[in-house]
Amino acid sequence: MMKKYFLIVIVCCLSLHELSYGQSQPLRLWYNQPAQLWEETLPLGNGRLGMMPDGGVNKENIVLNDITMWSGAPQDANNYEAYKQLPEIRKLLIAGKNDQAQALIDKSFICTGKGSADVPFGCYQILGNLHLDYSYGSGDHPAVNYTDYHRELSLKTAIASCSYQINGVTYKREYITSFGDDVAMIRITADHPGAINCRISIDRPERSVTKASSNELRLSGQLDNGTDGKGLQYQSIIKAKLKDGKLFAEGNSLQVKNATELIIYVAAATDFRKPLAGTNELTLSRAMQKPFALEQKQHVEAYQKLFDRVSVNLGGGNAADEPTDKRLISFHKNPDADKGLPVLFFQYGRYLTICSTRVGLLPPNLQGLWANQVHTPWNGDYHLDVNVQMNHWPVEVTNLSELNLPLVELVRGLVKPGERTAKAYYNANGWVAHVITNVWGFTEPGESASWGVTKAGSGWLCNNIWQHYEFTNDEHYLKSIYPILKGSAEFYNSILIKDPKTGWQVTAPSSSPENSFYMADGSGKQASICMGATIDNQIIRELFNNVIRASETLGTDAAFRKTLQARLKELPPAGVVSKDGRIMEWLEDYKETDIHHRHISHLYGLYPASLITPEHTPALAAAAKKTLEVRGDDGPSWSIAYKLLFWARLHDGNRAYKLFTEIMKPTLKTDVNYGAGGGIYPNLLSAGPPFQIDGNFGTTAGIAEMLLQSHAGFIEFIPAIPDSWKSSGEVKGLKARGNYTIDFKWKNGLVTSYHVKSKNARKMKIKVNGQIKEIQAELI
């Protein structure tokens, strides 16, 4: 009989007085009033279908989402004459005429059409609003007074609920987006018979039709594709199951009278990648045949297979008995008094990941899965100059590895259109994607030179898909992504030109994402276009090294490997230090137009790459620290999260923790912000503002990086632990590169025990309490 064993690489007890930590800190968000704003509602999702109920007593609005709800359509917005302007653009850049080069790009080197400003690029948008209008008492009047209100979201079960009392009757609602049968459910109960009365309706701001029959509602429509208007088709069907009472249609709504229990089922689908006909009917039939208790049980079991892989306890200081909105305010005033909130926020990021993506579908966009508008901010698209990458930074280390695969498939879908773009603009081999993309495979430059021609996006995406290999050691997967990596390397290799001042091979035109500088001629003119922005140099160096390693591992492409090895010697170093001790953002030491700019792209080599480390490149690490000091700590939440990650990589736990407390600023602002501000909404979603989910994911990755690192050639425990977390703590289930699963405990800043688990026997290095050890693993 074959048996499958995990290898315990080492079990080391450094103290006889280990602490035992249970999951005493409840992982929940809770409130004592209904949501007044969308940013107070509770996000539920099963990777495809999303729901955000506000818990209203008289009138409840539940925002519904489907991850595939995209307007627009595939298009070809390439300018196939653009490459003819490339020699002149490069000539102007070499001559120091950056502004003229930028003007030429704006004229002849951007996408055709409207770009991201309209369809057919499209946008991610709301599916619909489900309305529940409640009435109470014999006269069916709205409630005047209610007591004992409680609303919560359990991260442990992915179930939201609310309850309250009116006239001695206790009402309870439970909300589920099922991981079992892929349907949303709202179960409403009363502890007195016949006490439930409500009107159910659904609508959408545009392009929709609602119909009601005796026992169901249907919402359907077709989104705009930017040409003939016949884009993606969608449909939602709502049905209800009652205990006692009666159900009937009235106008475009369903009426529920005198029920003791009401279960509302919501099925939704689009024709994205598959036919729509019959899908919702089948989903509802399957779900409604099961008892609610069984449906709930299967939902929880499926969800917990992912969520329960990791637990974190930072010991002591817990304010879980305070409503979450008030708790957020209290934490901002006195962070050290509540060590449970960082754990809650960390696990909330994992929860949001599980809820917003699913293998075989789409990766989370700028708002994850959740949108309450037809036109979401920045189209709710996939920004390739940090945002979609940050969405996936916590996935591997927090033991949700398979949830990286939807991004891999999105990137795979960019290769063919990216090959057309590479030829159109650079007459180059391989493939490229610039700053933005969508579900339709957009790879062209954006509509403005100031931000749209940054070409680091495709190389940055290659880092994300490479990380999945780094953490899993899955050579079959590596073989499947090798053409993507190679194609990206072929592109960058074919566009490099020699910089006459340094002799290095660099990109031109280039830009540092969304940033600008004062030209070197003293004219005071500003420009964004340059030669060899630092992020390009770092991404190309990392990508070439990864393709070389992949080629060696797979035993293929020896000739191309040698080409890249030779090219590496011609590239700029991972960082060039300026006269004031900072890492230069551009190849020339230009003066920044905004010294506190939200992007810090020239530290890509520090994170997510490992080109800059305190262990191997101490001078560059010191320069990175100086760069961060000058840049400052404020910004949109995603920018603060990125800085947290940088400081964790620099092993400064107290500074990283300071950044965490900066992120956790309570806010209700929803205006579009590009500068200082950030913050967290009452429902713990991160604010740019407005809502951008990357701040949540980046912070979760940052907390993991404070607790465990594995990028510098060894696994290091608590490499950036702040003083406030040193007293005691425990981590179970984090992942390290090499496909290791890690458990450990600490007390007074020292690791007291650890377990490193793997399926394969091999040598590895660990760093514990400042000591590096090599371990020979053996199978049990």
mmCIF file of N, CA and C in Angstrom, residues 1 250 292 319 381 389 685:
data_model
loop_
_atom_site.group_PDB
_atom_site.id
_atom_site.type_symbol
_atom_site.label_atom_id
_atom_site.label_comp_id
_atom_site.label_asym_id
_atom_site.label_seq_id
_atom_site.Cartn_x
_atom_site.Cartn_y
_atom_site.Cartn_z
ATOM 1 N N MET A 1 0.853 -1.192 0.000
ATOM 2 C CA MET A 1 0.000 0.000 0.000
ATOM 3 C C MET A 1 0.890 1.243 0.000
ATOM 4 N N GLU A 250 -46.164 40.995 -8.368
ATOM 5 C CA GLU A 250 -46.931 42.230 -8.437
ATOM 6 C C GLU A 250 -46.095 43.258 -9.188
ATOM 7 N N PHE A 292 -31.263 24.111 3.135
ATOM 8 C CA PHE A 292 -30.340 25.234 3.330
ATOM 9 C C PHE A 292 -29.165 24.828 4.204
ATOM 10 N N ALA A 319 -9.168 43.717 20.782
ATOM 11 C CA ALA A 319 -10.342 44.576 20.958
ATOM 12 C C ALA A 319 -11.494 44.079 20.099
ATOM 13 N N ASP A 381 -10.122 48.114 -14.309
ATOM 14 C CA ASP A 381 -9.372 47.271 -15.249
ATOM 15 C C ASP A 381 -8.172 46.623 -14.564
ATOM 16 N N GLN A 389 -0.356 43.393 -10.221
ATOM 17 C CA GLN A 389 0.730 42.602 -9.624
ATOM 18 C C GLN A 389 0.586 42.570 -8.106
ATOM 19 N N LEU A 685 -12.123 47.757 3.570
ATOM 20 C CA LEU A 685 -11.582 47.841 2.217
ATOM 21 C C LEU A 685 -10.703 49.090 2.122
#
